[in-house]
């Protein structure tokens, strides 16, 4: 029983560490701050906060970086979920940009997975 609890605790700590590593970029900062934003002024302020933390902006995020077992299957799926209750158009656009950057497949992936005729 103690071994089982130890394994569960170890898994929980590993998941927490992975979540912290995943949340350390401009796109995830936007996705943490923008959903539910009610106006464009607040959206702009949140974008400036993320730019201050991650000066490289969206260009510093690798395409498809969020893809994996626990992420969304596509940028569209992420955008629909994260921007659904967001009244600010500016915030919704920024959420879409972040979602596409994190969850859409990289271009090289698409080219390599296409069958050759």
CSV table of C-alpha atoms in Angstrom, one decimal:
chain,number,residue,atom,x,y,z
A,1,UNK,CA,0.0,0.0,0.0
A,2,UNK,CA,2.8,2.4,0.9
A,3,UNK,CA,4.6,1.6,-2.4
A,4,UNK,CA,1.4,2.4,-4.3
A,5,UNK,CA,1.0,5.8,-2.5
A,6,UNK,CA,4.7,6.5,-3.2
A,7,UNK,CA,4.2,5.8,-6.9
A,8,UNK,CA,1.2,8.0,-7.0
A,9,UNK,CA,3.0,10.8,-5.3
A,10,UNK,CA,6.0,10.5,-7.6
A,11,UNK,CA,3.7,10.6,-10.6
A,12,UNK,CA,1.9,13.7,-9.3
A,13,UNK,CA,5.2,15.5,-8.7
A,14,UNK,CA,6.3,14.6,-12.3
A,15,UNK,CA,3.1,15.9,-13.7
A,16,UNK,CA,3.4,19.1,-11.7
A,17,UNK,CA,7.0,19.6,-13.0
A,18,UNK,CA,5.9,18.9,-16.6
A,19,UNK,CA,3.0,21.4,-16.2
A,20,UNK,CA,5.5,24.1,-14.9
A,21,UNK,CA,7.8,23.5,-17.9
A,22,UNK,CA,4.9,23.6,-20.3
A,23,UNK,CA,3.7,26.9,-19.0
A,24,UNK,CA,6.9,28.7,-19.6
A,25,UNK,CA,6.4,30.5,-22.9
A,26,UNK,CA,4.6,33.4,-24.4
A,27,UNK,CA,1.7,31.4,-25.9
A,28,UNK,CA,0.9,29.6,-22.7
A,29,UNK,CA,1.1,32.9,-20.8
A,30,UNK,CA,-1.6,34.2,-23.2
A,31,UNK,CA,-3.7,31.1,-22.7
A,32,UNK,CA,-3.4,31.5,-18.9
A,33,UNK,CA,-4.4,35.2,-18.9
A,34,UNK,CA,-6.8,35.9,-21.8
A,35,UNK,CA,-9.7,33.4,-21.6
A,36,UNK,CA,-12.8,35.2,-20.3
A,37,UNK,CA,-11.4,38.7,-20.9
A,38,UNK,CA,-14.3,41.2,-21.2
A,39,UNK,CA,-12.7,44.1,-23.1
A,40,UNK,CA,-9.9,45.0,-25.5
A,41,UNK,CA,-8.1,47.2,-22.9
A,42,UNK,CA,-7.7,44.3,-20.5
A,43,UNK,CA,-6.6,42.1,-23.4
A,44,UNK,CA,-3.9,44.6,-24.4
A,45,UNK,CA,-2.7,44.8,-20.8
A,46,UNK,CA,-2.5,41.0,-20.5
A,47,UNK,CA,-0.6,40.8,-23.8
A,48,UNK,CA,1.9,43.4,-22.4
A,49,UNK,CA,2.3,41.4,-19.3
A,50,UNK,CA,3.2,38.3,-21.3
A,51,UNK,CA,5.5,40.3,-23.6
A,52,UNK,CA,7.3,41.5,-20.5
A,53,UNK,CA,7.8,38.0,-19.2
A,54,UNK,CA,8.6,36.5,-22.6
A,55,UNK,CA,10.2,39.3,-24.8
A,56,UNK,CA,10.6,36.9,-27.8
A,57,UNK,CA,6.8,36.9,-28.2
A,58,UNK,CA,5.0,34.3,-30.3
A,59,UNK,CA,8.0,33.9,-32.6
A,60,UNK,CA,10.0,32.3,-29.7
A,61,UNK,CA,7.5,29.5,-29.4
A,62,UNK,CA,8.1,26.4,-31.5
A,63,UNK,CA,5.3,25.4,-33.8
A,64,UNK,CA,3.4,22.5,-32.4
A,65,UNK,CA,5.2,22.7,-29.0
A,66,UNK,CA,2.0,22.0,-27.0
A,67,UNK,CA,1.1,18.8,-29.0
A,68,UNK,CA,1.2,15.6,-26.9
A,69,UNK,CA,-1.0,13.3,-24.9
A,70,UNK,CA,-2.4,15.9,-22.6
A,71,UNK,CA,-2.8,18.8,-25.1
A,72,UNK,CA,-5.5,19.7,-27.6
A,73,UNK,CA,-5.6,17.9,-31.0
A,74,UNK,CA,-5.5,21.1,-33.0
A,75,UNK,CA,-5.4,24.9,-32.8
A,76,UNK,CA,-9.0,25.1,-33.7
A,77,UNK,CA,-10.1,22.8,-30.8
A,78,UNK,CA,-8.0,24.9,-28.4
A,79,UNK,CA,-9.4,28.2,-29.7
A,80,UNK,CA,-13.0,26.9,-29.5
A,81,UNK,CA,-12.5,25.8,-25.9
A,82,UNK,CA,-10.4,28.8,-24.6
A,83,UNK,CA,-12.1,31.7,-26.5
A,84,UNK,CA,-15.7,30.5,-26.2
A,85,UNK,CA,-16.5,32.7,-23.2
A,86,UNK,CA,-14.3,35.6,-24.1
A,87,UNK,CA,-16.1,38.8,-25.1
A,88,UNK,CA,-13.0,40.8,-26.1
A,89,UNK,CA,-12.4,40.3,-29.9
A,90,UNK,CA,-8.7,41.2,-29.3
A,91,UNK,CA,-8.3,38.5,-26.6
A,92,UNK,CA,-10.1,35.9,-28.8
A,93,UNK,CA,-7.7,36.7,-31.7
A,94,UNK,CA,-4.7,36.4,-29.4
A,95,UNK,CA,-6.0,33.1,-28.0
A,96,UNK,CA,-6.4,31.8,-31.5
A,97,UNK,CA,-2.8,32.8,-32.4
A,98,UNK,CA,-1.5,31.1,-29.3
A,99,UNK,CA,-3.6,27.9,-29.8
A,100,UNK,CA,-2.5,27.6,-33.5
A,101,UNK,CA,1.1,28.0,-32.5
A,102,UNK,CA,1.0,25.4,-29.8
A,103,UNK,CA,-1.3,22.8,-31.2
A,104,UNK,CA,-1.3,22.9,-35.0
A,105,UNK,CA,1.2,20.6,-36.7
A,106,UNK,CA,4.5,22.0,-37.9
A,107,UNK,CA,4.6,22.5,-41.7
A,108,UNK,CA,7.5,20.0,-42.0
A,109,UNK,CA,5.3,17.4,-40.2
A,110,UNK,CA,2.5,17.9,-42.7
A,111,UNK,CA,4.9,17.5,-45.7
A,112,UNK,CA,6.6,14.4,-44.3
A,113,UNK,CA,3.3,12.7,-43.6
A,114,UNK,CA,1.8,13.2,-47.1
A,115,UNK,CA,1.9,10.0,-49.2
A,116,UNK,CA,4.0,10.3,-52.4
A,117,UNK,CA,2.2,9.5,-55.6
